[in-house]
mmCIF file of C-alpha atoms in Angstrom:
data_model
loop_
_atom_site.group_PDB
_atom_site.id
_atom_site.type_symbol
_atom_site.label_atom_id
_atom_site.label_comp_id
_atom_site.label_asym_id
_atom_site.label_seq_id
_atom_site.Cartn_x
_atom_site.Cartn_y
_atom_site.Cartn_z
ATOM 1 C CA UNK A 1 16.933 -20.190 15.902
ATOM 2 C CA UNK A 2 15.429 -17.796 18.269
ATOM 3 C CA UNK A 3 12.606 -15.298 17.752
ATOM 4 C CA UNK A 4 13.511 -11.939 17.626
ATOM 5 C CA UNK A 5 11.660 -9.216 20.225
ATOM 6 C CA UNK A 6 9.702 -6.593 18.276
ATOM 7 C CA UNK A 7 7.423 -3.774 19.617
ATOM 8 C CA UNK A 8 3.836 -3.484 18.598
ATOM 9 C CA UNK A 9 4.500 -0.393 16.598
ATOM 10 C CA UNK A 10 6.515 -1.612 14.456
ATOM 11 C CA UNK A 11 4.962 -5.014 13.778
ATOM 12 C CA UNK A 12 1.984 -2.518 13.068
ATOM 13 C CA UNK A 13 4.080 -0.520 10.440
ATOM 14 C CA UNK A 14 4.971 -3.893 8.816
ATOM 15 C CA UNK A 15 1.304 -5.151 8.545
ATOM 16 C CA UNK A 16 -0.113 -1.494 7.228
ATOM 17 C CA UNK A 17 3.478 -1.719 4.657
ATOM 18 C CA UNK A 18 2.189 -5.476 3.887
ATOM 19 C CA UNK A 19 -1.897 -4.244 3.128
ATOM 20 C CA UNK A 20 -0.288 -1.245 0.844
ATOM 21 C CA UNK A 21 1.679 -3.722 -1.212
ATOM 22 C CA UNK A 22 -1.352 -5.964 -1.614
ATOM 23 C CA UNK A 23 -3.280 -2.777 -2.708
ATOM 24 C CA UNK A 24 -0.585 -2.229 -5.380
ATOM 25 C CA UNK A 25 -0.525 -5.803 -6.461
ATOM 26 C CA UNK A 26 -4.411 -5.756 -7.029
ATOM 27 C CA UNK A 27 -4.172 -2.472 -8.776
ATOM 28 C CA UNK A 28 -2.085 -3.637 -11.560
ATOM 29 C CA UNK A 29 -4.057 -6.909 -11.510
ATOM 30 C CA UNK A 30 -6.745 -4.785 -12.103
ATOM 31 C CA UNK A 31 -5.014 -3.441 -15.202
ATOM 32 C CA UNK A 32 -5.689 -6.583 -16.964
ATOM 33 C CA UNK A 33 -9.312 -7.595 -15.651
ATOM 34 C CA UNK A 34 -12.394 -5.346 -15.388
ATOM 35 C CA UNK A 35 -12.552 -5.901 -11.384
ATOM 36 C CA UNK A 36 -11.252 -4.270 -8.361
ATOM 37 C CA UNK A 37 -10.209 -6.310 -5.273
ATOM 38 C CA UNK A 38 -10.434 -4.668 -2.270
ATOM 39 C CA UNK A 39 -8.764 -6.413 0.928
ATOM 40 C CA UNK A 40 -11.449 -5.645 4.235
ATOM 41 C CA UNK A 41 -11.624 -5.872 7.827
ATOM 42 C CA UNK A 42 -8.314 -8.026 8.145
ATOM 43 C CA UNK A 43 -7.748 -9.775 11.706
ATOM 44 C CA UNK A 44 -4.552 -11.082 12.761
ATOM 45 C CA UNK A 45 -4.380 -13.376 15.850
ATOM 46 C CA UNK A 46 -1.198 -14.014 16.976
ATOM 47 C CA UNK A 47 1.014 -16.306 19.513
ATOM 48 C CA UNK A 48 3.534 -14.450 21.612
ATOM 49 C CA UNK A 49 5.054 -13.880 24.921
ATOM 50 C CA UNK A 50 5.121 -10.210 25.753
ATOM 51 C CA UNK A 51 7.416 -8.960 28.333
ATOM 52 C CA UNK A 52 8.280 -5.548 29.799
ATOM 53 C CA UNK A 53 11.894 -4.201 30.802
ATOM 54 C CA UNK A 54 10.009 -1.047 32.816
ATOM 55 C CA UNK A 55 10.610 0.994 29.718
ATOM 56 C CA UNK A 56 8.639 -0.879 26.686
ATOM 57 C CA UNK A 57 6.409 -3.383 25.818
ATOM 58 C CA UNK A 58 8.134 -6.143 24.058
ATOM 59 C CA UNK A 59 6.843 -9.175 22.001
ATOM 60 C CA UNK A 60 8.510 -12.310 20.905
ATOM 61 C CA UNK A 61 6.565 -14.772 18.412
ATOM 62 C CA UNK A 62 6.376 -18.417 20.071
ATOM 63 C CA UNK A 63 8.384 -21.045 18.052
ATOM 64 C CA UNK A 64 7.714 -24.496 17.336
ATOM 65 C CA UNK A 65 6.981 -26.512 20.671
ATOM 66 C CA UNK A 66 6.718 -23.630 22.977
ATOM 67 C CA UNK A 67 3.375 -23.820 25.226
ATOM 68 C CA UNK A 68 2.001 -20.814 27.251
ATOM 69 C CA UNK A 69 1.934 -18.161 24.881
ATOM 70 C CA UNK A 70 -0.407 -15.150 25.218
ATOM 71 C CA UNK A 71 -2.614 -14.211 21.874
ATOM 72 C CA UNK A 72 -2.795 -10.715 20.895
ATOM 73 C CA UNK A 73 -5.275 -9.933 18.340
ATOM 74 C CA UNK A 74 -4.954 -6.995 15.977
ATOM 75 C CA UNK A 75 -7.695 -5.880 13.522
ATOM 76 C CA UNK A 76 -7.223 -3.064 10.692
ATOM 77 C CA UNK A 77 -10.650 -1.861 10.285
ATOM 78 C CA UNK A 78 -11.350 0.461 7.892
ATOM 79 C CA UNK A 79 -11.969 4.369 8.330
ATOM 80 C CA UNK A 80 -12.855 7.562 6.571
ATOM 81 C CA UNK A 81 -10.793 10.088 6.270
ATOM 82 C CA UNK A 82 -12.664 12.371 8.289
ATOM 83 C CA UNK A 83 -12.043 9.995 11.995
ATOM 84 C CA UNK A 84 -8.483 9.713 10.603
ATOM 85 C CA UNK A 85 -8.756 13.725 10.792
ATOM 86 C CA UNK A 86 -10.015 13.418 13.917
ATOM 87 C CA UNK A 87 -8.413 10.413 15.783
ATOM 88 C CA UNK A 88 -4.902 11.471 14.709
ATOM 89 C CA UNK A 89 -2.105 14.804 15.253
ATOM 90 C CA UNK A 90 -1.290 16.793 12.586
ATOM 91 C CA UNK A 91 2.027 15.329 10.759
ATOM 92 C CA UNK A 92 4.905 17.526 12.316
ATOM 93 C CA UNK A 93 5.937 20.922 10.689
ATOM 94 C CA UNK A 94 9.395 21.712 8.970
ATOM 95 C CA UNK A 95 10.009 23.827 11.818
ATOM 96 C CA UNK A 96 8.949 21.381 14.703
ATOM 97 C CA UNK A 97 11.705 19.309 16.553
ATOM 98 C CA UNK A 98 11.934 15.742 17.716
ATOM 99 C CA UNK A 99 12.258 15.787 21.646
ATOM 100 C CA UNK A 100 14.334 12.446 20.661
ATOM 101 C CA UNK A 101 16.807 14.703 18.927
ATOM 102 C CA UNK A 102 17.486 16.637 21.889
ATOM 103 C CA UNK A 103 20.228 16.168 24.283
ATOM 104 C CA UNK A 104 17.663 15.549 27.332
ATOM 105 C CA UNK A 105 18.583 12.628 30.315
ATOM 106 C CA UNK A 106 16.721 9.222 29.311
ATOM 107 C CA UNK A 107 14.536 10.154 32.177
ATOM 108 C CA UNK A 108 13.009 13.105 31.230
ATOM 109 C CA UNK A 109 12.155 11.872 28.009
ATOM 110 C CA UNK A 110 11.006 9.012 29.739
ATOM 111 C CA UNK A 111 8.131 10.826 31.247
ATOM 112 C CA UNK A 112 7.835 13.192 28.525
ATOM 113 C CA UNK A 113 7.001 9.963 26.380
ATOM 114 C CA UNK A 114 4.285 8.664 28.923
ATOM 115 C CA UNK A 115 2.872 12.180 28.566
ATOM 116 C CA UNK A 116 2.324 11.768 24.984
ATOM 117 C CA UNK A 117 4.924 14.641 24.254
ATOM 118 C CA UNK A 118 6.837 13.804 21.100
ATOM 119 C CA UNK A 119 8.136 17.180 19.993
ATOM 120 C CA UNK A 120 8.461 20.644 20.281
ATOM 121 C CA UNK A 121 5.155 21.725 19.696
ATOM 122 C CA UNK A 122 3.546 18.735 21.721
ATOM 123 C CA UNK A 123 5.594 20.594 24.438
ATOM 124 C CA UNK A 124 4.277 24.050 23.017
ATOM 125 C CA UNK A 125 0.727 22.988 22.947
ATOM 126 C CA UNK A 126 0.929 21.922 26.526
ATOM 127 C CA UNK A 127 2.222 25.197 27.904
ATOM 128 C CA UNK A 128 -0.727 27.121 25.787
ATOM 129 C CA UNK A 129 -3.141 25.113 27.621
ATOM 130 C CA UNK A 130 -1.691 26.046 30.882
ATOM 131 C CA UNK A 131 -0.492 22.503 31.719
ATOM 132 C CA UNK A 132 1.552 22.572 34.774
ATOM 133 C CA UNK A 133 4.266 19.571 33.236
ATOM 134 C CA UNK A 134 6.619 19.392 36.016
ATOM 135 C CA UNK A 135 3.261 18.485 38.546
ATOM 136 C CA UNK A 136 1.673 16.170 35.893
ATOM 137 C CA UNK A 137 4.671 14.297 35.189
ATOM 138 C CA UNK A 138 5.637 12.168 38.304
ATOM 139 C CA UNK A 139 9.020 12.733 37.907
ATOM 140 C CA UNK A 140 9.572 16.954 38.512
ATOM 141 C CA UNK A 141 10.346 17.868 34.856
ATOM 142 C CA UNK A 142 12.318 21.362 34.785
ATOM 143 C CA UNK A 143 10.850 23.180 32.498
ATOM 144 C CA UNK A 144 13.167 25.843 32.118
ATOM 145 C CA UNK A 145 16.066 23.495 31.994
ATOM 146 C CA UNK A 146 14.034 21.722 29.056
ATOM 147 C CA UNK A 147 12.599 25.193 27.314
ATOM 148 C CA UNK A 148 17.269 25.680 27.486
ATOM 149 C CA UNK A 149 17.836 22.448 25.732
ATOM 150 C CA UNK A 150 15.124 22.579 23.301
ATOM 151 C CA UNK A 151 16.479 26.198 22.050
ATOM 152 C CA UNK A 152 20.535 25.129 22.407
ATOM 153 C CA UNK A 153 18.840 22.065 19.844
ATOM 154 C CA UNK A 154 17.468 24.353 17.661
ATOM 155 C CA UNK A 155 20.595 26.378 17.459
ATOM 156 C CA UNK A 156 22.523 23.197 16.739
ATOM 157 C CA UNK A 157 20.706 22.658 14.153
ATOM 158 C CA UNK A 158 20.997 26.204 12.386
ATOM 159 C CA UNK A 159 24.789 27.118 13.069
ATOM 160 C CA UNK A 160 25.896 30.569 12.314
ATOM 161 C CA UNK A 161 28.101 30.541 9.560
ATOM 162 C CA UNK A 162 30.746 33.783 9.091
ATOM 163 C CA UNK A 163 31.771 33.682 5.470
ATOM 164 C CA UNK A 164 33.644 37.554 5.166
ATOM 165 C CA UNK A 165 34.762 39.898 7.610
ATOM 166 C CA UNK A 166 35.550 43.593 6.131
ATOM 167 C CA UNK A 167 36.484 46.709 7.553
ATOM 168 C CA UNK A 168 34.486 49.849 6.149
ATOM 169 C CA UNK A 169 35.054 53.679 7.280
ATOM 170 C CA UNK A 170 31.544 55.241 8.337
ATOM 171 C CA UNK A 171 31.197 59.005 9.711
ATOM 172 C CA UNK A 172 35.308 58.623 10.129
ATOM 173 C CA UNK A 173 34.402 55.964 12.568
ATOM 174 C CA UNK A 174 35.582 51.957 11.632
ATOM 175 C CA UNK A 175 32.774 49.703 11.493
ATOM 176 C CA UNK A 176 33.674 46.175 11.560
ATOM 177 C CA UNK A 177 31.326 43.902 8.939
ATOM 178 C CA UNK A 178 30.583 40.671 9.760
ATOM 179 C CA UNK A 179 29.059 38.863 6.922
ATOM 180 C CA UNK A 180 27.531 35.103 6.574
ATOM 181 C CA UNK A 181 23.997 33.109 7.576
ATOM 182 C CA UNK A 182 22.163 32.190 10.402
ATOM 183 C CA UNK A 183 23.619 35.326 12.524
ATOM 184 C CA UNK A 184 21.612 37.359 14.421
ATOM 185 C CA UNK A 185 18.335 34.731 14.648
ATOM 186 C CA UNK A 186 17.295 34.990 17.850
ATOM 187 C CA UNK A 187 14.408 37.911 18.061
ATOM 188 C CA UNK A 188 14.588 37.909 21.912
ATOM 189 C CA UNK A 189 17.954 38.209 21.573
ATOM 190 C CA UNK A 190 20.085 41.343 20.321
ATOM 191 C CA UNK A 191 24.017 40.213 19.585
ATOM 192 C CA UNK A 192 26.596 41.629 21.644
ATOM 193 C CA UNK A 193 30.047 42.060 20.839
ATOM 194 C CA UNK A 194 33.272 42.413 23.336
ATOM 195 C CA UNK A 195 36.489 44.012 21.839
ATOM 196 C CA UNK A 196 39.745 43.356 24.188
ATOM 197 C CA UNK A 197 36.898 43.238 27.134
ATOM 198 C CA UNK A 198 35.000 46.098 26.296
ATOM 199 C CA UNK A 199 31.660 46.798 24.722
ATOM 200 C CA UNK A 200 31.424 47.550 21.310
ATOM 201 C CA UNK A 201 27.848 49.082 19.828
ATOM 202 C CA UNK A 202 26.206 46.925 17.344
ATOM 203 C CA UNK A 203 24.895 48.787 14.806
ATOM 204 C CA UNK A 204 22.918 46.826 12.976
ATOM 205 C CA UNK A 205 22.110 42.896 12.910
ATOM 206 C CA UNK A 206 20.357 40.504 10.896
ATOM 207 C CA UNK A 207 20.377 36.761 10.095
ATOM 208 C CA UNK A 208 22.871 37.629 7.280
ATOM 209 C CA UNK A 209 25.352 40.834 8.622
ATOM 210 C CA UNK A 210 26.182 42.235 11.890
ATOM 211 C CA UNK A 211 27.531 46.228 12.058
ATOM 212 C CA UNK A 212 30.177 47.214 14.856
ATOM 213 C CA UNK A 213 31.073 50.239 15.605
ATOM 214 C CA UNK A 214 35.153 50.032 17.086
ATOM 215 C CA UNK A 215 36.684 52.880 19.152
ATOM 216 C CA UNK A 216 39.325 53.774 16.818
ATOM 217 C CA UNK A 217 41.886 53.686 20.563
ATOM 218 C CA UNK A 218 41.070 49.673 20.443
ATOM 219 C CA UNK A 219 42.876 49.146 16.580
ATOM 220 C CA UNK A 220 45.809 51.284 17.760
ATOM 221 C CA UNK A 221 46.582 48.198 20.174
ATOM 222 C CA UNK A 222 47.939 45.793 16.692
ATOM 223 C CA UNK A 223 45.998 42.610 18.093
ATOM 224 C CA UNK A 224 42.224 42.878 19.195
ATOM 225 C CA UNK A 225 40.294 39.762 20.128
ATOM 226 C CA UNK A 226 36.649 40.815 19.437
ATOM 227 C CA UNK A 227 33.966 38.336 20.759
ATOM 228 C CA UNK A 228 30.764 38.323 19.643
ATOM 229 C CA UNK A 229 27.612 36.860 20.946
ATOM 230 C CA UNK A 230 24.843 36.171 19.207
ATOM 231 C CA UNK A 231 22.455 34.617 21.137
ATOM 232 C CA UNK A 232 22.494 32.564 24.823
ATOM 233 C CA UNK A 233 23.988 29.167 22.490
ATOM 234 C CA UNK A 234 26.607 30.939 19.848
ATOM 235 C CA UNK A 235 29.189 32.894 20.017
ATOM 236 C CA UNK A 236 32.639 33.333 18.457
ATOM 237 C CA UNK A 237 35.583 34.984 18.427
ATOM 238 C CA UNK A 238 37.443 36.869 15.938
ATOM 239 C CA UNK A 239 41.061 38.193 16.326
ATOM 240 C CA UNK A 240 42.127 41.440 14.706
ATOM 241 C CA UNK A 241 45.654 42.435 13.517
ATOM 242 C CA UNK A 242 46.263 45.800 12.693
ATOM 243 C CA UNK A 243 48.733 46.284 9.678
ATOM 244 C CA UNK A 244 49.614 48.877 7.652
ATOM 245 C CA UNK A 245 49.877 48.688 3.437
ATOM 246 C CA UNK B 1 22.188 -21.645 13.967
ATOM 247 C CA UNK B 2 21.708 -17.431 13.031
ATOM 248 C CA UNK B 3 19.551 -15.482 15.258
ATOM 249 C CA UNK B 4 20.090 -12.131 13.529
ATOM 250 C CA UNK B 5 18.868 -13.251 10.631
ATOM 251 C CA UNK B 6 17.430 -10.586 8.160
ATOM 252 C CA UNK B 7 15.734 -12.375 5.316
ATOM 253 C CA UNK B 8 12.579 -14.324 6.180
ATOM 254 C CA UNK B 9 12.797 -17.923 6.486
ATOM 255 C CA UNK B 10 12.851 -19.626 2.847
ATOM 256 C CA UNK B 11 9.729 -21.512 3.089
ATOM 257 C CA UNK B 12 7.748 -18.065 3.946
ATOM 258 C CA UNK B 13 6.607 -15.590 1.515
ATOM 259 C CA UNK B 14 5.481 -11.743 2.716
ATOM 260 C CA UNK B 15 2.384 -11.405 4.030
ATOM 261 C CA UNK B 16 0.648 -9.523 0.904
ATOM 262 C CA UNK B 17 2.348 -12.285 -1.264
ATOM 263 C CA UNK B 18 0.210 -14.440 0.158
ATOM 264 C CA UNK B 19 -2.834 -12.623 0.241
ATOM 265 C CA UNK B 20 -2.672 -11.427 -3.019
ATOM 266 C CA UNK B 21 -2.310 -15.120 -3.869
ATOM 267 C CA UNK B 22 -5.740 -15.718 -2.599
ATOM 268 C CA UNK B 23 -7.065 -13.249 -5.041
ATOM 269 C CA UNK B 24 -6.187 -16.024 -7.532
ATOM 270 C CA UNK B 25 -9.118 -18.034 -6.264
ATOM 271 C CA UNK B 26 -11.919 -15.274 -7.212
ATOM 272 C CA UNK B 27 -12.797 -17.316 -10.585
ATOM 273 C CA UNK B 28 -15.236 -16.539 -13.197
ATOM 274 C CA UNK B 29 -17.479 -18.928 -14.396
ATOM 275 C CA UNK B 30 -18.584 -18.822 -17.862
ATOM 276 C CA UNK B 31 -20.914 -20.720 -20.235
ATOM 277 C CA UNK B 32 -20.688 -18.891 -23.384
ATOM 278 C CA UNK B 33 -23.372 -20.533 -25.743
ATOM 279 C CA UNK B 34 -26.188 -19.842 -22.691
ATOM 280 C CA UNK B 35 -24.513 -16.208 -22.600
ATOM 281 C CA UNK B 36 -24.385 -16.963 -18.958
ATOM 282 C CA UNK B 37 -21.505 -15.662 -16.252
ATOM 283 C CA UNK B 38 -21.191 -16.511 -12.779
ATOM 284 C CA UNK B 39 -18.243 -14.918 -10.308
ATOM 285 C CA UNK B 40 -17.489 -14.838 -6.996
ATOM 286 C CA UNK B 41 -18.298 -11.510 -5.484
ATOM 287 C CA UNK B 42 -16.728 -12.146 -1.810
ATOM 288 C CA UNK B 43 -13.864 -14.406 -0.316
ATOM 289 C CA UNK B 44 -13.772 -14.717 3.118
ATOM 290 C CA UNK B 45 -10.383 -16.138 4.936
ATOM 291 C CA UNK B 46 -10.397 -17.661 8.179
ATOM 292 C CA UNK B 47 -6.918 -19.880 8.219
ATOM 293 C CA UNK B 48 -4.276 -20.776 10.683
ATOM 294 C CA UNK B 49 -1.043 -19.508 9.734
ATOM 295 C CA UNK B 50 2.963 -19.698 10.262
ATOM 296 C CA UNK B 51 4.604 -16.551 11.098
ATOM 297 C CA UNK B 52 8.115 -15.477 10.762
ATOM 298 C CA UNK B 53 8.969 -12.013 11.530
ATOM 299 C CA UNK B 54 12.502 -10.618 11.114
ATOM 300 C CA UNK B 55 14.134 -7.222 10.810
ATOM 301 C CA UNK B 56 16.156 -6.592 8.165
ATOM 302 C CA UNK B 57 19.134 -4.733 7.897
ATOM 303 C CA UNK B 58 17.324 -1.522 7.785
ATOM 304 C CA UNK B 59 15.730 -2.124 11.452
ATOM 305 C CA UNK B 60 12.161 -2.415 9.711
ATOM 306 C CA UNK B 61 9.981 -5.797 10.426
ATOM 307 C CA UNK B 62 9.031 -7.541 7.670
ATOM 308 C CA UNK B 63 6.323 -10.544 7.817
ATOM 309 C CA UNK B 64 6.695 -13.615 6.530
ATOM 310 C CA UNK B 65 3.403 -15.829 6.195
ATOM 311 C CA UNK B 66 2.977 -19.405 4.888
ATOM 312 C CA UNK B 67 0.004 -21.650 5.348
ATOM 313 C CA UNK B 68 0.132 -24.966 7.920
ATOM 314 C CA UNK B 69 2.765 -26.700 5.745
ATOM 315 C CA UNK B 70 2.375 -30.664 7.002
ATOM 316 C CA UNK B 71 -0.658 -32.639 6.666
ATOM 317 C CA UNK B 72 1.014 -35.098 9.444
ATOM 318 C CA UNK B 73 1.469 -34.343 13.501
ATOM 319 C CA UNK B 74 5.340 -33.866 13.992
ATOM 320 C CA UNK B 75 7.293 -34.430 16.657
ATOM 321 C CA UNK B 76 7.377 -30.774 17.863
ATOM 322 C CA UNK B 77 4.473 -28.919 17.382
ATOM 323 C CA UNK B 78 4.515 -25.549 14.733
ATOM 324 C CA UNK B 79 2.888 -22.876 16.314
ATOM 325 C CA UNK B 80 -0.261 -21.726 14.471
ATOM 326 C CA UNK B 81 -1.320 -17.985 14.479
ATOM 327 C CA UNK B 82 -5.167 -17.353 13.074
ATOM 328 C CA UNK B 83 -5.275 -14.386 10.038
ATOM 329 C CA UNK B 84 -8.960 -13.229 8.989
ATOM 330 C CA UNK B 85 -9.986 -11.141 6.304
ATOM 331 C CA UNK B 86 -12.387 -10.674 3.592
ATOM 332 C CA UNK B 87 -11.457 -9.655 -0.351
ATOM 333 C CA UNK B 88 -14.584 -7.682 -1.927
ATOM 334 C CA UNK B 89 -14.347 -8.043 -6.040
ATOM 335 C CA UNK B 90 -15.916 -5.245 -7.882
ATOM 336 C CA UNK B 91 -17.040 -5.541 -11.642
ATOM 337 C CA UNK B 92 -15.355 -2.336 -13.146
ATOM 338 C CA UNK B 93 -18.010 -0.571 -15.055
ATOM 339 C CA UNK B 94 -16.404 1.345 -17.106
ATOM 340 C CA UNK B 95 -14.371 -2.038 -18.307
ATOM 341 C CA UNK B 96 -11.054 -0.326 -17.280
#
């Protein structure tokens, strides 16, 4: 039966899941007798043989009769609240995104994960600072190309959804309604739309309904494809039929 | 022979199993006609210890821990880790 590899992190997660459970088990022991047992300054040494595939550290637990084996010690000391303020980042917002979630080569977030850059605002927080991230990181990191793939992620993640298209008559001139969520989201962004190749005004735009003004000459045609393009990562296409009741 | 195992070996326990086990030792001595009580206040454990880790199906690690089980030298050797810690017991004031 051979040892599985594990990484230090999660070994670490295990021990910290262990020391809550022990907490809970005292607790409710405590129910029952007037005392309070309080676990302290645990040390773990243990017997492994670490290796390294150029990506991560590995660790394998030695097995009966195995000689050679390295010790790594870990100790959970206890600390206040304030150093864990201070020693550690702030949990990640609703609104942040996990780089590992975005469709970047293995290498980039390679280097990105030596750099200590985890998400989107890890990323963010090193461009306020003036960072130069494509010099820092050995590998050249393209910024741009990365600042692309972090929006296109975002935009994955919030699709625009059309739920009615209606026709309304405004100032005798047809204004196409498009109605749904997650339109127009992008605020450096304003949509454009494209009827049978040519430019149609947007009226008016929000996350919830778009306004387009048609040339009344572009209906007369019976089919109209009108696409629409809300931002650099969505757009769609609608197709028009003209009929009469 | 399974090496993708997910449940710890049968002659483990988890980790805070066994530690909470040790809480079991923090005895109270009393001698009620001289109204006197003694207890242990502090239990410090220094012990070697067999480890067997796993992951389970859910891809977390869980530890399995079990004091050196043979008094006699086998064949092939267990491999001892060392675990330390201390347990501080508290008289609850309030009783509760």
């Amino acid at each position: 039966m051979e040892n599985k590899a594990w990484n230090l992190e999660s070994f670490v997660d295990a021990l910290v899941v262990e020391l809550d459970k022990t907490k809970e088990t005292l607790a409710v022991k405590a129910v029952n007798k007037p005392l309070t047992y309080t676990v302290k300054d645990m040390a773990l040494d243990l017997q492994i043989f670490p290796s390294y595939d150029g990506d991560q550290v590995k660790f394998v637990t030695a097995q009966a009769g195995q000689s050679g084996a390295s010790k790594i010690t870990i100790q959970l000391a206890s600390i206040t609240d304030n150093q864990v303020r201070a020693t550690t980042k702030k949990p990640q917002s609703k609104d942040d995104l996990d780089l590992e979630k975005v469709e970047i080569d293995p290498e980039t977030k390679k280097s990105l994960r030596k750099l200590g850059v985890k998400s989107v605002d890890d990323l963010k927080q090193i461009e306020e600072k003036n960072i130069d991230i494509e010099k820092v990181s050995e590998k050249k990191i393209d910024f741009k190309n990365l600042a692309n793939l972090i929006e296109k992620s975002r935009r994955d993640a919030k699709p625009p959804l059309v739920k009615k298209v209606s026709m309304s008559m405004q100032n005798n001139q047809p204004i196409l309604v498009v109605e749904g969520s997650n339109l127009a989201v992008n605020k450096n962004f304003n949509p454009v739309a494209v009827i049978n190749g040519t430019l149609a005004e947007v009226k008016s735009f929000n996350s919830h309904k778009l306004e387009i003004e048609i040339d009344k000459s572009q209906l007369e045609k019976g089919k109209s494809d009108l696409v629409i393009t809300l931002d650099p990562y969505s757009l769609f296409k609608i197709n028009l039929n003209k009929s009469r009741i | 022979m399974n090496d993708n195992r997910t449940d710890i070996d049968e002659a483990f326990v988890s980790l805070h199993e066994k530690i909470a086990a040790f809480c079991e030792e923090m005895i109270v001595i009393q001698d009620m006609p001289h109204a006197i009580q003694m207890r242990v206040e502090r239990l410090e454990i220094d012990t070697p210890i067999e480890i067997d880790i796993i992951e389970d199906e859910y891809g977390t690690l869980q530890i399995g821990a079990v004091p050196p089980l043979y008094k006699v030298a086998t064949s092939i050797e267990p491999i001892y880790h060392q675990i330390k810690f201390r347990i501080d017991v508290k008289q609850n004031h309030h009783g509760k």
